[in-house]
mmCIF file of C-alpha atoms in Angstrom:
data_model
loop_
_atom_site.group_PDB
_atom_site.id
_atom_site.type_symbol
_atom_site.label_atom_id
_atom_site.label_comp_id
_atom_site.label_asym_id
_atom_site.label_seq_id
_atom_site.Cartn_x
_atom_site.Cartn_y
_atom_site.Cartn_z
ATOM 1 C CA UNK O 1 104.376 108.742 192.492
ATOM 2 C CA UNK O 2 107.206 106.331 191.500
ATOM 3 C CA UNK O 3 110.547 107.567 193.321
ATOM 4 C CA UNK O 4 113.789 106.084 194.356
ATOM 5 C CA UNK O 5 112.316 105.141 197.932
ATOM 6 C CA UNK O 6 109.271 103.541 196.426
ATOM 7 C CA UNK O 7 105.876 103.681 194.716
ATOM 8 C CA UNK O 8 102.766 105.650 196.617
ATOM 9 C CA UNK O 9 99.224 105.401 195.095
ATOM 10 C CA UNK O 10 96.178 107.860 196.125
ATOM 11 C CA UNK O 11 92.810 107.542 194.831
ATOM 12 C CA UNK O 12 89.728 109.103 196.267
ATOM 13 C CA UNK O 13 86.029 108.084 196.473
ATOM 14 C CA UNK O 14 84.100 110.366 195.460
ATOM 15 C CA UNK O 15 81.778 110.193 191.834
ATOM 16 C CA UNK O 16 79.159 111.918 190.649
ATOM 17 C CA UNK O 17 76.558 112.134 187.961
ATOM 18 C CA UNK O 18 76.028 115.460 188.283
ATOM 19 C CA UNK O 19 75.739 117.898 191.267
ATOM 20 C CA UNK O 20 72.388 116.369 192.399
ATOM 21 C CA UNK O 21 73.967 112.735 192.616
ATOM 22 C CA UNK O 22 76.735 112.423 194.472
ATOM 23 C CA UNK O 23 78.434 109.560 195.838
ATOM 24 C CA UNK O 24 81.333 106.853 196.838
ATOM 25 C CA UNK O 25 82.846 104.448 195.240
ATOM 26 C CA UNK O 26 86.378 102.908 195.839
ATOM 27 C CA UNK O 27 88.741 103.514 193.086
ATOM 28 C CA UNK O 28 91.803 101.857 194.266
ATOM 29 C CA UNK O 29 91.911 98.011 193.674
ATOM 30 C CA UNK O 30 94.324 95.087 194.459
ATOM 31 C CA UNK O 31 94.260 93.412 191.436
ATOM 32 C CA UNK O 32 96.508 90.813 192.174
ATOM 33 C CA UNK O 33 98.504 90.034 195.665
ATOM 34 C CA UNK O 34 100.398 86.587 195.704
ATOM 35 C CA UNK O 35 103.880 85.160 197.566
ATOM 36 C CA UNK O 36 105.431 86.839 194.276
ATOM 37 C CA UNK O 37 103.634 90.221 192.855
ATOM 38 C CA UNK O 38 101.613 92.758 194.100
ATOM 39 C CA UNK O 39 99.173 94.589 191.790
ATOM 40 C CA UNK O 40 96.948 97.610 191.999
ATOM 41 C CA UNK O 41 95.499 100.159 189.923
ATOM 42 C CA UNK O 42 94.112 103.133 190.396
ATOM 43 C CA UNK O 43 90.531 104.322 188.412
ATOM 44 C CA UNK O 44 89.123 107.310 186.885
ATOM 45 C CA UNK O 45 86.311 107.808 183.949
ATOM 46 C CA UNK O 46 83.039 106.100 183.586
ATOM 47 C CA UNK O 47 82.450 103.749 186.545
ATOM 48 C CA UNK O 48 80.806 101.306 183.988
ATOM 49 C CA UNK O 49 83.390 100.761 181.901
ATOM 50 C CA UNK O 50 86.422 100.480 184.639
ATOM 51 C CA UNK O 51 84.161 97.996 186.612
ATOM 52 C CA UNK O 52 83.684 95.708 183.144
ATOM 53 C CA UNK O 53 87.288 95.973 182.473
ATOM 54 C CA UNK O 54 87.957 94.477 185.941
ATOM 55 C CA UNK O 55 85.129 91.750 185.559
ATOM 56 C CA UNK O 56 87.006 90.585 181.878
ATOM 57 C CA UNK O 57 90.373 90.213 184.118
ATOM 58 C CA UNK O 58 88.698 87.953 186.546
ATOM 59 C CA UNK O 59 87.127 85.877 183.958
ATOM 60 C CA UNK O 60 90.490 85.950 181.638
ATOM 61 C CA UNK O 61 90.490 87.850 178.482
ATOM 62 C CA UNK O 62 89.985 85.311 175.057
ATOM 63 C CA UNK O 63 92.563 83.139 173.986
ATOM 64 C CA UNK O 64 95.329 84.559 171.314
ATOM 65 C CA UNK O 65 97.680 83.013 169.753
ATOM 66 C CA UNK O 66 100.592 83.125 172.174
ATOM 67 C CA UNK O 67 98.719 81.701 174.554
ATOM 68 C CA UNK O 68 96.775 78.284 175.705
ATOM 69 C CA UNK O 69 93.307 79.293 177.239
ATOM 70 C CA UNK O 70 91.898 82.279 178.646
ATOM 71 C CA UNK O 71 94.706 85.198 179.649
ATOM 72 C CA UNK O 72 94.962 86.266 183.436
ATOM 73 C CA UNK O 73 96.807 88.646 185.485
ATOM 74 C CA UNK O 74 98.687 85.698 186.888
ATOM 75 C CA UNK O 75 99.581 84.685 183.746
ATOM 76 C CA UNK O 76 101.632 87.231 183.218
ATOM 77 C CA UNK O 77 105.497 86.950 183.206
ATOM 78 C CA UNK O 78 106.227 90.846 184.151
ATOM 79 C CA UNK O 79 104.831 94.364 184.822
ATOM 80 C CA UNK O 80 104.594 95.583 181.145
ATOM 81 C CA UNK O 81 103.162 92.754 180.188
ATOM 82 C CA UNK O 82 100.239 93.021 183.000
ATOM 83 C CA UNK O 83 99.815 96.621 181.797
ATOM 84 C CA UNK O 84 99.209 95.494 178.199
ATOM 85 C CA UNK O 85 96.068 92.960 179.440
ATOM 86 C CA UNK O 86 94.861 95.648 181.507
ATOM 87 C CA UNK O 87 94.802 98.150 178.485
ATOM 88 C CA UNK O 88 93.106 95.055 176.658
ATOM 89 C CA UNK O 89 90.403 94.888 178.858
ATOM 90 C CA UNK O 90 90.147 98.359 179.072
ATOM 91 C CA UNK O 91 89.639 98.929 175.565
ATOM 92 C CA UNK O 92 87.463 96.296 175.071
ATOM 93 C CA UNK O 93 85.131 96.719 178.009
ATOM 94 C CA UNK O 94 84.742 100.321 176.485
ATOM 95 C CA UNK O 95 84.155 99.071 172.864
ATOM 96 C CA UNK O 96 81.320 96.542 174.460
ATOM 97 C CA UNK O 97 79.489 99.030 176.569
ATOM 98 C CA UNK O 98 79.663 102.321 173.720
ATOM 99 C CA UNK O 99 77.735 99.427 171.015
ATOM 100 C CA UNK O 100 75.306 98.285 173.786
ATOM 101 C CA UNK O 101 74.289 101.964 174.298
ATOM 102 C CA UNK O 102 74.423 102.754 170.849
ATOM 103 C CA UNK O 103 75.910 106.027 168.688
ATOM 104 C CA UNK O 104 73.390 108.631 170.276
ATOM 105 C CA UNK O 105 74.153 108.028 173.957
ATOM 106 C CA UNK O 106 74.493 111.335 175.615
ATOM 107 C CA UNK O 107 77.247 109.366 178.249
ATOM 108 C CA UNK O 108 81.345 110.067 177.832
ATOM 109 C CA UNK O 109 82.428 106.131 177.953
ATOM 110 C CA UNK O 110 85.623 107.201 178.972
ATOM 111 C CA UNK O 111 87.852 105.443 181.192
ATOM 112 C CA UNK O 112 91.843 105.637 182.614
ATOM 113 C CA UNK O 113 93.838 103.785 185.172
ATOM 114 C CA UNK O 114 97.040 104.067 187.187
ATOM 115 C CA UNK O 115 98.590 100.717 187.229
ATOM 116 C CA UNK O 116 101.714 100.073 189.582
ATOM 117 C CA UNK O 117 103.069 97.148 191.440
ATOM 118 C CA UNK O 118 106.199 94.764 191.392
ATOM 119 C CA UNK O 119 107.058 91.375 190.791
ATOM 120 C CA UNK O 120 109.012 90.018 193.889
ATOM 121 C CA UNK O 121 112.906 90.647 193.235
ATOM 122 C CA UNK O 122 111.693 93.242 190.039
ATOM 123 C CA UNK O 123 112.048 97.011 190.138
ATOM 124 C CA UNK O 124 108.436 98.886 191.124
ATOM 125 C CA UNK O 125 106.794 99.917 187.802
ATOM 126 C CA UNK O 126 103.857 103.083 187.776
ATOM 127 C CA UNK O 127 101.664 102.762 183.867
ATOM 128 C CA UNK O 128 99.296 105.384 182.881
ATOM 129 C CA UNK O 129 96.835 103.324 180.705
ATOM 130 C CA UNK O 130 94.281 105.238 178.386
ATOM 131 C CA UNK O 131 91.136 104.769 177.313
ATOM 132 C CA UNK O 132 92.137 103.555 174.123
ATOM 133 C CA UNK O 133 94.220 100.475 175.622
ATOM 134 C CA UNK O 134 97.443 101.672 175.254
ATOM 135 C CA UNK O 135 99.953 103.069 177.791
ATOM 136 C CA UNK O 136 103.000 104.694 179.213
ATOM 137 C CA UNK O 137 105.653 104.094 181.604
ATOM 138 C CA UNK O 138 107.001 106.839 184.560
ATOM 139 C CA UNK O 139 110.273 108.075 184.215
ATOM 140 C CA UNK O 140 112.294 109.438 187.081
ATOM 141 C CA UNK O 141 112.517 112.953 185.399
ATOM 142 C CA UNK O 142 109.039 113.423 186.000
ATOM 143 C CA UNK O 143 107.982 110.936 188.909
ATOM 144 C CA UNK O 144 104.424 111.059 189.003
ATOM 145 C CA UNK O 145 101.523 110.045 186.797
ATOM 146 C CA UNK O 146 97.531 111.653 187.514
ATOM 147 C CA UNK O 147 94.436 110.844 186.278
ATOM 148 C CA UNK O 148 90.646 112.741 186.658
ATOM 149 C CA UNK O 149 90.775 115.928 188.264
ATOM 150 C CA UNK O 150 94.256 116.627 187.633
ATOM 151 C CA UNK O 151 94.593 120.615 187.407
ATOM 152 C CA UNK O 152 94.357 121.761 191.259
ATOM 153 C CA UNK O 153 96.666 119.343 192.556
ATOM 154 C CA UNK O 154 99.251 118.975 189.766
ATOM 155 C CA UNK O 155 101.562 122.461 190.546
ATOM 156 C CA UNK O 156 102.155 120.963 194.254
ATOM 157 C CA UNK O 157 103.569 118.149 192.281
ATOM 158 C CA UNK O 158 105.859 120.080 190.117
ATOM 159 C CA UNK O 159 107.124 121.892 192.553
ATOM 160 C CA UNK O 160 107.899 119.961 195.688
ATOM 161 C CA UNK O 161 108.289 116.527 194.048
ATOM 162 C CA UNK O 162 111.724 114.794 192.881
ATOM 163 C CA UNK O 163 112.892 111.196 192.119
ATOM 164 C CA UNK O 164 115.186 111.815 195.439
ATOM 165 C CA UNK O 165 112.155 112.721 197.404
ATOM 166 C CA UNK O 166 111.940 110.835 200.506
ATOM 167 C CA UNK O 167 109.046 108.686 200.963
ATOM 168 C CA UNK O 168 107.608 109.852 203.979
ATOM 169 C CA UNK O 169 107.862 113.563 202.668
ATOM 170 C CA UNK O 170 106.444 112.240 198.936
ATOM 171 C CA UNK O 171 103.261 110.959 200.925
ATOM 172 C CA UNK O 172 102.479 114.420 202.564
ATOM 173 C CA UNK O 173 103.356 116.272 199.094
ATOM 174 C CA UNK O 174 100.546 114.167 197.806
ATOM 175 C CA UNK O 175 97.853 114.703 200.501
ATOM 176 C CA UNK O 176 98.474 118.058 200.266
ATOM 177 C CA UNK O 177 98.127 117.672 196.612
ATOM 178 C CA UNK O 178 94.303 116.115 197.796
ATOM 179 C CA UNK O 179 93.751 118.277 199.742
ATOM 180 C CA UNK O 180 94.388 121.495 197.087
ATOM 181 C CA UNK O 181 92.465 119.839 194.647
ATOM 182 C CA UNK O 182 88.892 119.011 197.238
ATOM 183 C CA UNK O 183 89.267 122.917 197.847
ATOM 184 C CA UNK O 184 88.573 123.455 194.563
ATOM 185 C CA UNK O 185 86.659 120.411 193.167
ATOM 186 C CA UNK O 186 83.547 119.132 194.971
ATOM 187 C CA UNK O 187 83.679 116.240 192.401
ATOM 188 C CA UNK O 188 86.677 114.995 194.556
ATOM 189 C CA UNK O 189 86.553 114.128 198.368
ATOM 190 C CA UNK O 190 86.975 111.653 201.200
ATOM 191 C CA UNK O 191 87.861 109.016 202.050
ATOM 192 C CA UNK O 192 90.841 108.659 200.616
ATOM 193 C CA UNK O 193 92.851 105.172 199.891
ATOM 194 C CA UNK O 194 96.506 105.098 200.092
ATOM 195 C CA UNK O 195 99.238 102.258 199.264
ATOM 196 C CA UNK O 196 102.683 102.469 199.646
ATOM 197 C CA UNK O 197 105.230 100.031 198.158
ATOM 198 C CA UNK O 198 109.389 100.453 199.678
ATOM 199 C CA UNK O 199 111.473 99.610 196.796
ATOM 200 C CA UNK O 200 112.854 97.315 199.652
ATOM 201 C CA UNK O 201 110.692 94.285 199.330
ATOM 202 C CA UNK O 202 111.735 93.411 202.711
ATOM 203 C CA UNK O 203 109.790 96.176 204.409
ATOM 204 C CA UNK O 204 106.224 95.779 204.612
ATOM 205 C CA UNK O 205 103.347 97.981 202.237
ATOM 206 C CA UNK O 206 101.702 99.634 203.620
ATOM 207 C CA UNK O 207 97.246 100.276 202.675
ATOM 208 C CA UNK O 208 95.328 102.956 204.852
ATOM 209 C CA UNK O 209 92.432 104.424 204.535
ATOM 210 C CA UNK O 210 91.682 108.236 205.490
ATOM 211 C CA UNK O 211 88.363 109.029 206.422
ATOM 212 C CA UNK O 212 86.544 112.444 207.350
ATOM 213 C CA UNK O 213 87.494 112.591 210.881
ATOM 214 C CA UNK O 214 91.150 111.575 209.948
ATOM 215 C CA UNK O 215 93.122 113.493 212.201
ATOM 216 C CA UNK O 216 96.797 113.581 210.619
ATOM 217 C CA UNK O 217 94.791 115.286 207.623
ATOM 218 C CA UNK O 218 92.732 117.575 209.449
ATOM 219 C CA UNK O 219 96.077 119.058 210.612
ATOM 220 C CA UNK O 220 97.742 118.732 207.329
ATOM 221 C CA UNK O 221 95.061 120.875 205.324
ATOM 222 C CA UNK O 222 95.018 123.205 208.217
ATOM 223 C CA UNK O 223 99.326 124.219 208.545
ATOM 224 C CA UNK O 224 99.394 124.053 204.726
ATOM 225 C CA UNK O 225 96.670 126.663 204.839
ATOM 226 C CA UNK O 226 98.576 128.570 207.265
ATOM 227 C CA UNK O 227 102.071 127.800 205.903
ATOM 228 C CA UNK O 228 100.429 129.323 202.496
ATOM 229 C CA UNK O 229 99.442 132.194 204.533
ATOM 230 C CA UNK O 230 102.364 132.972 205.904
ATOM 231 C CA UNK O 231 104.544 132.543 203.008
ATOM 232 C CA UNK O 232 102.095 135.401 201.333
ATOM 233 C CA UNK O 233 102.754 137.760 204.263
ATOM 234 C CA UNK O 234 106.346 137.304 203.685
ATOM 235 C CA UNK O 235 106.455 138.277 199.522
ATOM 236 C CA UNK O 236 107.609 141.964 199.949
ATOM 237 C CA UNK O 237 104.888 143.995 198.047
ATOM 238 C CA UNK O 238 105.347 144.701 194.463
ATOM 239 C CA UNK O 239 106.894 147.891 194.247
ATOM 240 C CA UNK O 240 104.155 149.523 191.635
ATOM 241 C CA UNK O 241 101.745 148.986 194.925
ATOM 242 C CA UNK O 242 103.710 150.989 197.066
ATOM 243 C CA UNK O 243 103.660 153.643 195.628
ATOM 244 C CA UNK O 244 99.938 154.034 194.936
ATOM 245 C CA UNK O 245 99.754 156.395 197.144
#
């Protein structure tokens, strides 16, 4: 979610190859944190692919011809142009692992990420970058960007979420968003990882971690469920049930 207040970033942990193996893996990752950028990208797709994308950005992606030497993240002048090497190595680390495992591989080799960060003195910047390298930008008309299981958590989104939307209430719009979605998807759970970036560079981000026995969530899933509640009981019945009788 990029907003006038700042940038917040939730991933969860939970993958799966099916319902009979289950488990965690972190899928929110600093890619870069210096004196003068902060980097970080969320993950989604094949686990294989996403993990050899981040291995080619360690070990610098091949020379090209606007450049002298390998190609890092810390190489890179601004946001758009980190987002480009990402997609790179995203596209590339799929291209390598689909001809290793050859044309009749029953596996999806696909792979997404969220990437968002600054540049020290720059405006925050959110990318959606897909599976085929190449990538978008979030706009404040429609301030938030989702990848994996997107359906069960996306219409909290569009309706309680704004450019103007305060930080602090943009955070709980998003765990409840979480929240909806682990209701309804077993393929997504805890813990969760959270980052949140003040369009203020003076004020500190913030990175948490929200486990099981979180309590703030605990609460939070439990008065959304009874705000939901509640907000039923209040719809006057539909007049075509009234009269049933």
């Amino acid at each position: 979610m990029l907003l006038k207040d700042g940038l917040v970033m939730i991933a969860d942990t939970r993958t799966n190859a099916g319902v009979d193996n289950i488990s965690s893996y972190k899928k929110l990752h600093i890619l870069e944190q210096s004196e003068d950028r902060t980097i970080i990208a969320c993950t989604a797709g094949n686990l294989s692919v996403t993990q050899n994308a981040f291995a080619l950005l360690r070990e610098g992606l091949e020379e090209d011809e606007d450049s002298e030497g390998r190609r890092f993240i810390s190489d890179m002048p601004n946001m758009h142009r980190v987002a480009g090497l990402v997609g790179e190595a995203l596209h590339t680390a799929r291209d390598d692992i689909k001809d290793t495992a050859g044309e009749d591989s029953q596996y999806s080799f696909s792979g997404s990420m969220l990437l968002g960060g600054r540049f020290k003195g720059r405006p925050l910047r959110l990318f959606h970058i897909y599976k085929e390298g190449n990538f978008i930008s979030c706009q404040p008309d429609r301030p938030f960007m989702q990848i994996g299981e997107t359906k069960y958590g996306k219409p909290i989104l569009d309706r309680a979420l704004e450019y103007e939307t305060p930080l602090d209430d943009a955070v709980k719009t998003g765990l409840v968003s979480f929240d909806s979605t682990m209701r309804s998807n077993l393929s997504v759970g805890r813990p969760l990882d959270l980052a949140i970036f003040p369009t203020d560079d003076a004020q500190p981000d913030e990175f948490r971690r929200i486990e099981d026995d979180d309590d703030y969530f605990n609460k939070l899933s439990s008065q959304w469920a009874n705000a939901l509640a509640e907000a039923r009981a209040a719809i006057p019945m539909p007049p075509f049930m009234v009269d049933r009788d």
